[in-house]
Coordinates of C-alpha atoms in Angstrom, one line a residue:
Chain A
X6 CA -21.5 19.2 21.0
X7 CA -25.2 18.3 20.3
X8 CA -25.4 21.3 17.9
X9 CA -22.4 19.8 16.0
X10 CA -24.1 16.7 15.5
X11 CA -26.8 18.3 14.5
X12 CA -26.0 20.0 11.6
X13 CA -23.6 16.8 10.8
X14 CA -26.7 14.9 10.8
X15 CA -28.8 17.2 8.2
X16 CA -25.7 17.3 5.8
X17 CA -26.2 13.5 5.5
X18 CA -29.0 13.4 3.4
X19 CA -30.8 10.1 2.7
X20 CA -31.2 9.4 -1.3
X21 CA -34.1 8.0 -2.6
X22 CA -33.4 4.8 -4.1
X23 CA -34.7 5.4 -7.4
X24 CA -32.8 9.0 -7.9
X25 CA -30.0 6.6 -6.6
X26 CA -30.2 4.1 -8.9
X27 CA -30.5 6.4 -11.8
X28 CA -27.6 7.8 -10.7
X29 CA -25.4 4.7 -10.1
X30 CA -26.3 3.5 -13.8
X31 CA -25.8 7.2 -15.5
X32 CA -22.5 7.1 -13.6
X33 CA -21.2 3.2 -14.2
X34 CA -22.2 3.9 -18.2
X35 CA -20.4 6.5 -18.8
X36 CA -16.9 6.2 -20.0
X37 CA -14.6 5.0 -17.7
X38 CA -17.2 4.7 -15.3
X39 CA -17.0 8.3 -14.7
X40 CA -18.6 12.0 -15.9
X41 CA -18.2 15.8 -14.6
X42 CA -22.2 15.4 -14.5
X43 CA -22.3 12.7 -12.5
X44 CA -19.9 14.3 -9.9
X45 CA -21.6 17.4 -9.6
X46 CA -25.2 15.6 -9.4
X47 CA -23.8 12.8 -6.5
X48 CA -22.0 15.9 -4.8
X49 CA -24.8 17.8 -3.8
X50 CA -26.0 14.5 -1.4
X51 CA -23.1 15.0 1.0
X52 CA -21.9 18.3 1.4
X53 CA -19.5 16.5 3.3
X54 CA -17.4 15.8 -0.2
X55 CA -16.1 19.0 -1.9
X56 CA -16.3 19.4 -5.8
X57 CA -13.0 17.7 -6.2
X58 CA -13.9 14.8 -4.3
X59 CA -15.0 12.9 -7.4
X60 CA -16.4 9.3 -6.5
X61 CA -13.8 7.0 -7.6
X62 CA -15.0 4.2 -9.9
X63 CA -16.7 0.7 -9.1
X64 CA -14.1 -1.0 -10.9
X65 CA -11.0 0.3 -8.9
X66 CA -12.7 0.6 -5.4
X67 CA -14.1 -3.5 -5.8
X68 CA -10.1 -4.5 -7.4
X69 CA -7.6 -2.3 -5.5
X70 CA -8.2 -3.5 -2.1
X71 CA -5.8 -4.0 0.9
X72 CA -7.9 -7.1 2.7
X73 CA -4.8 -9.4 4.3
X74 CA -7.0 -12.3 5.0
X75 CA -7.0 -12.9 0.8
X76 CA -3.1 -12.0 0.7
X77 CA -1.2 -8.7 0.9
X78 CA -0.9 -7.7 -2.5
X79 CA -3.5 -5.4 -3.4
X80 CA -5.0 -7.3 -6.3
X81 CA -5.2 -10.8 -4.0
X82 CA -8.6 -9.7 -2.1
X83 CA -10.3 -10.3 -5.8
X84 CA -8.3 -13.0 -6.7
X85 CA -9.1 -14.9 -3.8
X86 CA -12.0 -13.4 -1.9
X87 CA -14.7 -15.4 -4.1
X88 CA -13.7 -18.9 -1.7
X89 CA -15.5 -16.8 1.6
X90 CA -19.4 -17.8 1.8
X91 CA -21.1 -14.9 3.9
X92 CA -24.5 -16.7 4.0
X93 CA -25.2 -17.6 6.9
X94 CA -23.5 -14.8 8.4
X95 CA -24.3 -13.9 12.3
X96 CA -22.5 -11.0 14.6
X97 CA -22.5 -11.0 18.3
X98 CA -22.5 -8.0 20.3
X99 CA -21.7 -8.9 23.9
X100 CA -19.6 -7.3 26.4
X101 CA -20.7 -4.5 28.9
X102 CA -24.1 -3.8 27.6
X103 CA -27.5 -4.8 29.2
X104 CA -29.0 -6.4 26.3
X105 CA -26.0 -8.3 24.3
X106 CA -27.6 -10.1 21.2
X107 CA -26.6 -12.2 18.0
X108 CA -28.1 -11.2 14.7
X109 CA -27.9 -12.3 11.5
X110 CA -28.0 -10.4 8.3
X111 CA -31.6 -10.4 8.0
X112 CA -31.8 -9.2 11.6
X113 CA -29.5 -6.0 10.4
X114 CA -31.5 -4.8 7.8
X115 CA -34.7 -5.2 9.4
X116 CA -33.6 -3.4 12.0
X117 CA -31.3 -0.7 10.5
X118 CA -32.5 1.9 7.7
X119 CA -30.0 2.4 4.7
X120 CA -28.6 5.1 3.9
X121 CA -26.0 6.9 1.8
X122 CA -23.0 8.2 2.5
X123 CA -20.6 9.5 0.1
X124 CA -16.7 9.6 2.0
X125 CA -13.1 10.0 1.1
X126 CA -11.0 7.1 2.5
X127 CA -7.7 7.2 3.2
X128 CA -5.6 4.7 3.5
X129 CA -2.2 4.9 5.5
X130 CA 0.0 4.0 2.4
X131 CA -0.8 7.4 0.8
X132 CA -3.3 6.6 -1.7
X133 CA -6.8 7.7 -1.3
X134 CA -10.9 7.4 -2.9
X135 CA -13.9 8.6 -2.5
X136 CA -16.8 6.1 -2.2
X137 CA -20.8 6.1 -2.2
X138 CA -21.0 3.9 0.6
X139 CA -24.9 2.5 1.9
X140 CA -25.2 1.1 5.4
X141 CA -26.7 2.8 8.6
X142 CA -25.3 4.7 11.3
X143 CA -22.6 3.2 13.8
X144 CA -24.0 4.7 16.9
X145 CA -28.1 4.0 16.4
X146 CA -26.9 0.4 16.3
X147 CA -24.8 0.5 19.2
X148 CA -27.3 1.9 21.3
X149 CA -29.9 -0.3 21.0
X150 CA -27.6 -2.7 22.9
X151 CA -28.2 -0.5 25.7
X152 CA -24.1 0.2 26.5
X153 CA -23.4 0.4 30.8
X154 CA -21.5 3.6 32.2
X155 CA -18.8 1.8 32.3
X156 CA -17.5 0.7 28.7
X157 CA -15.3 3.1 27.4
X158 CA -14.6 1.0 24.1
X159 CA -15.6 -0.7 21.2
X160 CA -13.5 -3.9 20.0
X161 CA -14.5 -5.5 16.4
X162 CA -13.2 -8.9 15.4
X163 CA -12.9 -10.2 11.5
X164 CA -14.0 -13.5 10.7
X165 CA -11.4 -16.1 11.3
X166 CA -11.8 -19.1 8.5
X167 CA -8.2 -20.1 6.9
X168 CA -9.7 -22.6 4.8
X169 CA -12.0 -19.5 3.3
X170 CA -9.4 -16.6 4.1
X171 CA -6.2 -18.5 2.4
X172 CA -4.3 -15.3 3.7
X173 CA -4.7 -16.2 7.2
X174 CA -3.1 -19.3 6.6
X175 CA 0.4 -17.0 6.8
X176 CA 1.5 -15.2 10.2
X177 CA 2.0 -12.0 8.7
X178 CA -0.6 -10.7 11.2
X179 CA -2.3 -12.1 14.5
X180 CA -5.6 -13.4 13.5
X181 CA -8.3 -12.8 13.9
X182 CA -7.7 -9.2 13.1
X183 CA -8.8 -6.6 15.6
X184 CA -10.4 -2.7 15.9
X185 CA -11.6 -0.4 18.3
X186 CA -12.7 3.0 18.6
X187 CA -13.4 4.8 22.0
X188 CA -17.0 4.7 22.5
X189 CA -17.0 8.4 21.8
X190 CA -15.5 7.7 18.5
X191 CA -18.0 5.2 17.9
X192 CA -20.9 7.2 18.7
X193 CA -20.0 10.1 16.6
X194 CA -22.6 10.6 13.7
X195 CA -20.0 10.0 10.9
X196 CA -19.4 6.8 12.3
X197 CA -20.9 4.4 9.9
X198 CA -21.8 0.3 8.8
X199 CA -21.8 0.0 5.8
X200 CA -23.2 -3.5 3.4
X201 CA -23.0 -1.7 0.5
X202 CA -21.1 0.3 -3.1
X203 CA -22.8 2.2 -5.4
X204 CA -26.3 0.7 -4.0
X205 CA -25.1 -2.6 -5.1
X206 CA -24.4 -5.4 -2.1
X207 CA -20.6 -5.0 -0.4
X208 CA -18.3 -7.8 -2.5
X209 CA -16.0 -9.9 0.0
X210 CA -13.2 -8.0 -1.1
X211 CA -14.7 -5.3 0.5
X212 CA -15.5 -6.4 3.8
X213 CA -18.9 -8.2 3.0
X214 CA -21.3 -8.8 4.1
X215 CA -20.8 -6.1 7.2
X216 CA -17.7 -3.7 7.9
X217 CA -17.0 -0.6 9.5
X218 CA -16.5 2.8 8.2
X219 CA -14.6 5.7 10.0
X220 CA -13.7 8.5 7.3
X221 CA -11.4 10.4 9.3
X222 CA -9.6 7.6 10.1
X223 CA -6.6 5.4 8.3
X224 CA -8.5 2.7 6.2
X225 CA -7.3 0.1 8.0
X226 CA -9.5 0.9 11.5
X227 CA -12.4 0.7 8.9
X228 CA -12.4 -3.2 10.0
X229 CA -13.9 -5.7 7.6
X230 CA -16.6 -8.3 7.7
X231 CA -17.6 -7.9 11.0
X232 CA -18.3 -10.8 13.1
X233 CA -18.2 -10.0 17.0
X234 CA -18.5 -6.8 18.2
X235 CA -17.6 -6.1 22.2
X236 CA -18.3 -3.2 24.7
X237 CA -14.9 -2.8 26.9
X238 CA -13.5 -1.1 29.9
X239 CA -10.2 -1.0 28.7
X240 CA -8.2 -0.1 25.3
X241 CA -8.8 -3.1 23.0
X242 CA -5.3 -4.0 21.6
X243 CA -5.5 -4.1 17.7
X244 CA -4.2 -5.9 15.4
X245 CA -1.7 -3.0 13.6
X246 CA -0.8 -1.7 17.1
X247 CA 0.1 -5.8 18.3
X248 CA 2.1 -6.0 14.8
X249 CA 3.9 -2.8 15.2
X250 CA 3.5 -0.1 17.7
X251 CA 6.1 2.3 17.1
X252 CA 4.1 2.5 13.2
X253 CA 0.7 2.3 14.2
X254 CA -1.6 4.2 17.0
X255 CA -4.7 3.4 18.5
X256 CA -6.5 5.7 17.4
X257 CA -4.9 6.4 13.8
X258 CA -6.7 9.8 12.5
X259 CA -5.4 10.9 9.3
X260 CA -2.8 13.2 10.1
X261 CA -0.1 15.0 8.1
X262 CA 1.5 16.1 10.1
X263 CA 2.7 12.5 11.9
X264 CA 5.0 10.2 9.6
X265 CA 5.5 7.1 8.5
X266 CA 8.4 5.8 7.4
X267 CA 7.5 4.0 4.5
X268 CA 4.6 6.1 3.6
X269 CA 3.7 10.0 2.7
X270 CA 1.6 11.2 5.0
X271 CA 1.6 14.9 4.0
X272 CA 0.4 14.0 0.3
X273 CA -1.7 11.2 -1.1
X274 CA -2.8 10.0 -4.5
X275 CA -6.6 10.3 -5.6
X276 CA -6.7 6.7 -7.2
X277 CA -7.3 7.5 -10.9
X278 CA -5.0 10.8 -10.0
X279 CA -1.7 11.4 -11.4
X280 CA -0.1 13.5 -9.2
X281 CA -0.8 13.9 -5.2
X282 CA -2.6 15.7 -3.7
X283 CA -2.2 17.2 0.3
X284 CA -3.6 15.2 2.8
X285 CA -6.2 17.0 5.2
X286 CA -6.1 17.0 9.0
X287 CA -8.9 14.1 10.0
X288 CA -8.5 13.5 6.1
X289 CA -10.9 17.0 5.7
X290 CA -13.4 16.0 8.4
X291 CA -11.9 18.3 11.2
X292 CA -15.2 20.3 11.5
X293 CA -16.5 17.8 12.9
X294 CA -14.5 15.1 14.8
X295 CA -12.3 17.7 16.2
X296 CA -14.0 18.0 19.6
X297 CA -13.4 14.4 20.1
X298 CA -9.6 15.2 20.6
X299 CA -9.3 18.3 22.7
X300 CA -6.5 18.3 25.1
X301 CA -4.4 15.3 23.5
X302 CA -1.5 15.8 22.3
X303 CA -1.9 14.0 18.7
X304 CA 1.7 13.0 18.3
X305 CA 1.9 10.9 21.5
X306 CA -1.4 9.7 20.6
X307 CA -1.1 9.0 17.0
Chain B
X19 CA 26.6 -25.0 -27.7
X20 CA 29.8 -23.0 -28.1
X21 CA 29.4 -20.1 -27.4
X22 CA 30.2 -16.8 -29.1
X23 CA 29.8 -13.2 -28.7
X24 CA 26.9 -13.2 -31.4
X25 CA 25.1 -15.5 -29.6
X26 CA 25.7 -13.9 -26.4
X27 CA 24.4 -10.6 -27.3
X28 CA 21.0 -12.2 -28.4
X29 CA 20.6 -14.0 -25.6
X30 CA 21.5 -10.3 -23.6
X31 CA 19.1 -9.0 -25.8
X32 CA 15.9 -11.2 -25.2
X33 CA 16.5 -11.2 -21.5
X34 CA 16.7 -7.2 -21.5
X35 CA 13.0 -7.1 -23.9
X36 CA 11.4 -9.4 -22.3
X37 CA 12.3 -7.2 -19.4
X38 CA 10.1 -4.6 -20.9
X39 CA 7.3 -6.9 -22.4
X40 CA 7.1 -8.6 -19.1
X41 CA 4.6 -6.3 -17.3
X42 CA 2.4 -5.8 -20.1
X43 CA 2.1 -9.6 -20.2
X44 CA 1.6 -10.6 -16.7
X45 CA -2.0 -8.1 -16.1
X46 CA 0.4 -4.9 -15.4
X47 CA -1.5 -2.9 -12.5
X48 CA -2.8 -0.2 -14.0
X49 CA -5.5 1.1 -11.2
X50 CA -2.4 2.9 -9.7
X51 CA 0.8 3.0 -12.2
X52 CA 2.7 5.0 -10.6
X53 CA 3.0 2.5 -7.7
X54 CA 3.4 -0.6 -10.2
X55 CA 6.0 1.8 -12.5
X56 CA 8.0 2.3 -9.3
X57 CA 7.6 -1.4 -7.7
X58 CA 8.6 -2.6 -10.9
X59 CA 11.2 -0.5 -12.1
X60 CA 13.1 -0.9 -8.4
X61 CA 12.7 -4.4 -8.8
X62 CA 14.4 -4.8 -12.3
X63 CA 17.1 -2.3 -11.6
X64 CA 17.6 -4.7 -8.5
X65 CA 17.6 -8.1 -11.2
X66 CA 19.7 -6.3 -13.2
X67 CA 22.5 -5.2 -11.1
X68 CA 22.5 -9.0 -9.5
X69 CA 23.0 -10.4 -13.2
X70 CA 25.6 -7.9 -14.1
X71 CA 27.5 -8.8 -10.7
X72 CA 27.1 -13.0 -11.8
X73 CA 28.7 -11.9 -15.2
X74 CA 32.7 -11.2 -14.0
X75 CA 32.6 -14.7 -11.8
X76 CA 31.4 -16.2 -15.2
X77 CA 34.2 -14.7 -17.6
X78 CA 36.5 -16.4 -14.9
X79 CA 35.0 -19.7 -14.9
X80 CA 34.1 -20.0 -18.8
X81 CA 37.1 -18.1 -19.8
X82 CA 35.1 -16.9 -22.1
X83 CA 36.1 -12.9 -22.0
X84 CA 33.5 -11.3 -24.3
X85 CA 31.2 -12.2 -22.3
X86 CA 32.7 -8.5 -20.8
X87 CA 29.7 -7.1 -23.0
X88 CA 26.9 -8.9 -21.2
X89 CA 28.2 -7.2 -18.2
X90 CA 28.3 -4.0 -19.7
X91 CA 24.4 -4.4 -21.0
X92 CA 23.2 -5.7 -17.9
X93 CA 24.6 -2.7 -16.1
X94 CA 23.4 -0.3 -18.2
X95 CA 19.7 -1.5 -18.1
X96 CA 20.0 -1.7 -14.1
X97 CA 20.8 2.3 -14.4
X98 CA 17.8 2.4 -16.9
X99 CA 15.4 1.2 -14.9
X100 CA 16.8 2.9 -11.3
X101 CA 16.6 6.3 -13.7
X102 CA 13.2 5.7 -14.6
X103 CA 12.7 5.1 -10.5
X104 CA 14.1 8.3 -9.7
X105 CA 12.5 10.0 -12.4
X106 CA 8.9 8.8 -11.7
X107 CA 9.6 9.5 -7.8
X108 CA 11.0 13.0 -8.4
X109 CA 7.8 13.9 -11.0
X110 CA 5.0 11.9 -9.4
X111 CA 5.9 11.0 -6.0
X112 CA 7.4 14.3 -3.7
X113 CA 4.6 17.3 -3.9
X114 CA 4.6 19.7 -1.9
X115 CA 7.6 19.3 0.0
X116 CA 11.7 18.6 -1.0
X117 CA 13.4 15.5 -1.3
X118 CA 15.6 16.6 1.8
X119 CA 12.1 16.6 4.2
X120 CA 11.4 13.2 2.1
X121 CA 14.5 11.8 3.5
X122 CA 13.4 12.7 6.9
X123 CA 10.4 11.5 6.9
X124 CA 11.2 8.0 5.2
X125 CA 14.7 7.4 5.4
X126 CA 14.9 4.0 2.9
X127 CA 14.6 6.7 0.2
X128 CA 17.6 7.7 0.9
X129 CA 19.2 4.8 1.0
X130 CA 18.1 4.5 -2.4
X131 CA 18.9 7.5 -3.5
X132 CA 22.5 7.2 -2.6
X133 CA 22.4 3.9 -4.7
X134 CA 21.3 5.8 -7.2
X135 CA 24.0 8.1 -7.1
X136 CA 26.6 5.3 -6.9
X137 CA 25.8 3.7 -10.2
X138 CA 25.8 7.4 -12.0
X139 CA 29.2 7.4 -13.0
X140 CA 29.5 4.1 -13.6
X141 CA 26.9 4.2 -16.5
X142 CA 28.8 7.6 -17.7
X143 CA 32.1 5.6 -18.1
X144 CA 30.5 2.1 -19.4
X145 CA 32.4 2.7 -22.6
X146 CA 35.6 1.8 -23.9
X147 CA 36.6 5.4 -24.5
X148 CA 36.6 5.8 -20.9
X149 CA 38.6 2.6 -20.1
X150 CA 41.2 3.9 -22.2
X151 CA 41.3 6.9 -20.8
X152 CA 41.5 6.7 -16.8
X153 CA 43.5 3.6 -17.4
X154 CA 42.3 -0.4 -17.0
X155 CA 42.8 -0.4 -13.0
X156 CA 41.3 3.3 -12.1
X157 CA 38.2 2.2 -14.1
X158 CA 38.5 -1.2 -12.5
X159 CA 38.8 0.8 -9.1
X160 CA 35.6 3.0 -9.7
X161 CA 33.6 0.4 -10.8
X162 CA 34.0 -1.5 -7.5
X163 CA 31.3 1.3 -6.9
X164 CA 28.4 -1.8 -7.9
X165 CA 29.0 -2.9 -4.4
X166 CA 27.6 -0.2 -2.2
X167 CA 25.3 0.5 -4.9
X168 CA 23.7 -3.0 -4.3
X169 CA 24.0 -3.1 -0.9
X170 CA 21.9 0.4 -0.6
X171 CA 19.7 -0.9 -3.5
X172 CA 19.0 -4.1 -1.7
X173 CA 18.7 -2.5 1.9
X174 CA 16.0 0.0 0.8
X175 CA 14.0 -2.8 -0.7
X176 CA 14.4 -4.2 2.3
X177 CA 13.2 -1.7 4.0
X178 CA 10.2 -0.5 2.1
X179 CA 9.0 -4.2 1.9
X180 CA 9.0 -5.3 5.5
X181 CA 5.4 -4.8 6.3
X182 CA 3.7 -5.8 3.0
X183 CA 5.0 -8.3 0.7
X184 CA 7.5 -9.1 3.5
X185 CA 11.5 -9.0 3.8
X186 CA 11.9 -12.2 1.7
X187 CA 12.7 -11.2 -1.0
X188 CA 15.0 -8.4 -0.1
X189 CA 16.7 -11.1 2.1
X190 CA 17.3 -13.0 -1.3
X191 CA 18.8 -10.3 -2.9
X192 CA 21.1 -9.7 -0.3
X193 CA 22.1 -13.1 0.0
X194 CA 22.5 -13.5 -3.3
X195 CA 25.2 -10.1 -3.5
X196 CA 26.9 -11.6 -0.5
X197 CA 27.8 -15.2 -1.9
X198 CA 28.9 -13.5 -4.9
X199 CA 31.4 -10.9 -3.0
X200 CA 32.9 -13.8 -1.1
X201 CA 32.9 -15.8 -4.1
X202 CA 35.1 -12.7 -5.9
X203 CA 37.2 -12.4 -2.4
X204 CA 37.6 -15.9 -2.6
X205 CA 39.0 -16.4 -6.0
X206 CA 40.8 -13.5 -5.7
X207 CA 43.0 -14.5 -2.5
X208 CA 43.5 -17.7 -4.2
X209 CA 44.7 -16.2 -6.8
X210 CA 47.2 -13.7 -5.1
X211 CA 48.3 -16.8 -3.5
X212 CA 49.0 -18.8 -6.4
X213 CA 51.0 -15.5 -8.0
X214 CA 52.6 -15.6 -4.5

């Protein structure tokens, strides 16, 4: 196991921010926001992406968004996310740990080094991206709350403010919305915060100013603007599993081979793609994350 | 306004084109057309076949019989834009595996697909050729066909739209085909009983 996170670790590379930057502005000038040279040059930072996985534009990741607290269509999250202030913004982490805390933004990036991480995301409707995220690792965070022996999971909350999040103003889910991993999950190096696109600040439609990323996971367990994070005995109940359990798992890895009935799960469509594409087992990160699910059977446990 | 058939078939006419200008005018969604081309071509094919089934209630009340061609152009862009659904599905949509596994997997598509397969040969015998031909009450017979095809149409919306923009407007539709079935079963029984 340790070996594995290892050499997950090293293909992780941190980018300086100036080759970074370059990068980002080479890669938003070009036309239509994208170039085979850019690909190539951001591909060799994450080994993690193959050569198809091109980074899909700014554009479409920060106006194609599925963010139900703005609405459920997928252009309402930039339509309507502008009404959300995230300043001041503060997180508490509480639960069974020894040294539960509430930080604020400035607290988080003094105490977290950013880094970037280039991922496909897929979402459970069939379509898929690839995006430079920036944020820090999931499990360096968690630790320095000093988890007990005893929690076995981590449960993440969304903001609840109607008057802000006109989409919580219908019942279509039970607010606030709801996450969790197994602590295991959680801990795994790929496991990542992110506060940032393409080096530039998240915007609200995309979970600012804190959300979660798990790449080999369904899009939707990649929770949004964070607000309360909690250290459990017992599987959290989320939000997709309350709404409708015989569609939606706990644990929700990106598998093919389990379907939906409203969605492809054996195919998916690169946004800016015309025609699909197969989806990968742990949407291509089985290498690693694989180990985390010896023994289960994945189609009870979907 | 009296009406006439000239003025009818204009009126046809800027409801079927503005149809096709519509998306283009209203910030068409372009980060992922094949989603909007299919959203929006299964909801117009819907439209459509919901104003083609108001048109034969309408001859009845208006008495106005040439109104018979609005029904035949409403019908025939409902099967226009539930080809261009079946087309962009069939090129775009199922990959790397059949449409019978598709069916499996997501049974609404079938539901739509057997819609689909209803209207077929109504669109093939929308002219008068064919009237003549199979004789005024075989054709009338087949083209009772625009029943089940809504039904299926409206119940795989319904399905497919559950979770995300929610069963409303599937529930509309449906409603909508139902008042107008007992509206035709109701005229029609008061008719019979009148003949009677």
């Amino acid at each position: 196991m340790s070996s594995i996170i290892e050499v997950t670790m090293s293909d992780l590379k941190i980018t300086p921010k100036s080759i970074y930057l370059k990068r980002r502005s080479f890669i938003r000038n070009s036309f239509f926001g994208i170039s085979s040279l850019g690909f190539s040059k951001l591909a060799k930072f994450s080994s993690l992406v193959s050569e198809s996985d091109k980074p899909t534009s700014y554009e479409a990741i920060t106006s194609y968004n599925n963010f139900y607290e703005f609405g459920t269509s997928k252009s309402d999250p930039k339509k309507n996310a502008s009404r959300l202030s995230t300043n001041p913004w503060s997180i508490e982490v509480s639960g069974l740990c020894r040294s539960p805390k509430t930080l604020d933004m400035d607290d988080i990036f003094k105490l977290n080094k950013i880094e970037e991480r280039i991922y496909r995301l897929r979402c459970v409707e069939g379509w898929s991206m690839v995006i430079p995220w920036t944020g820090f690792s999931l499990r360096d965070f968690l630790l320095s709350f000093e988890p007990e022996e005893s929690a076995r999971y981590v449960k993440f909350e969304t903001l609840y403010r109607p008057e802000e999040m006109i989409g919580q103003t219908s019942k279509i889910l039970d607010w606030p919305y709801v996450e969790g991993l197994r602590l295991d999950e959680a801990m795994h190096p790929l496991s990542f915060l992110s506060t940032g696109i393409y080096g530039e600040s998240l915007l609200n439609q995309n979970g600012a100013p804190l959300r979660l990323v798990i790449p080999w996971k369904y899009g939707f367990k990649s929770i949004k603007s964070i607000v309360k994070i909690t250290f459990e005995r017992d599987m959290p109940l989320t939000s997709w599993v309350k709404s409708n359990p015989r569609e939606y798992g706990f644990y929700s890895n990106v598998n093919p081979e389990v379907n939906h009935p409203r969605w492809s799960q054996k195919t998916e469509r690169r946004i800016g793609e015309w025609l699909r594409r197969k989806t990968l087992m742990y949407n291509g990160y089985g290498e690693e994350v694989k180990d985390l699910y010896k023994n289960m059977d994945l189609k009870k446990w979907f | 306004m009296v009406l006439d058939k000239k003025k009818c078939l204009f009126f046809c006419w800027i409801i079927i084109v503005f149809s096709f200008i519509y998306p283009f005018l209203n910030n068409f969604y372009l980060i992922n057309p094949v989603e909007s081309i299919l959203h929006y071509s299964g909801q117009s094919s819907i439209r459509f076949l919901l104003l083609t089934l108001m048109i034969t209630p309408l001859i009845k009340f208006l008495k106005q019989p040439f109104l018979i061609f609005a029904r035949k152009m409403f019908g025939l862009t409902s099967f226009f834009y539930v080809l261009l659904h079946f087309l962009v599905y069939l090129f775009f949509e199922i990959e790397s595996f059949g449409i019978y596994e598709d069916f499996q997997a997501r049974p609404f598509i079938a539901y739509g697909f057997f819609a689909f397969f209803c209207l077929i040969p109504l669109a093939i015998t929308s002219n008068n050729k064919s009237i003549k031909k199979m004789g005024v009450n075989n054709w009338k017979n087949l083209h009772q066909l625009i029943y089940p095809a809504f039904a299926l149409s409206a119940f795989h919306y319904y399905l497919k739209s559950v979770s995300k923009e929610g069963p409303k407007l599937a529930l509309t539709y449906l409603f909508f085909g139902l008042f107008l079935l007992f509206f035709r079963a109701f005229k029609l029984s008061f008719r019979s009983r009148i003949d009677d």
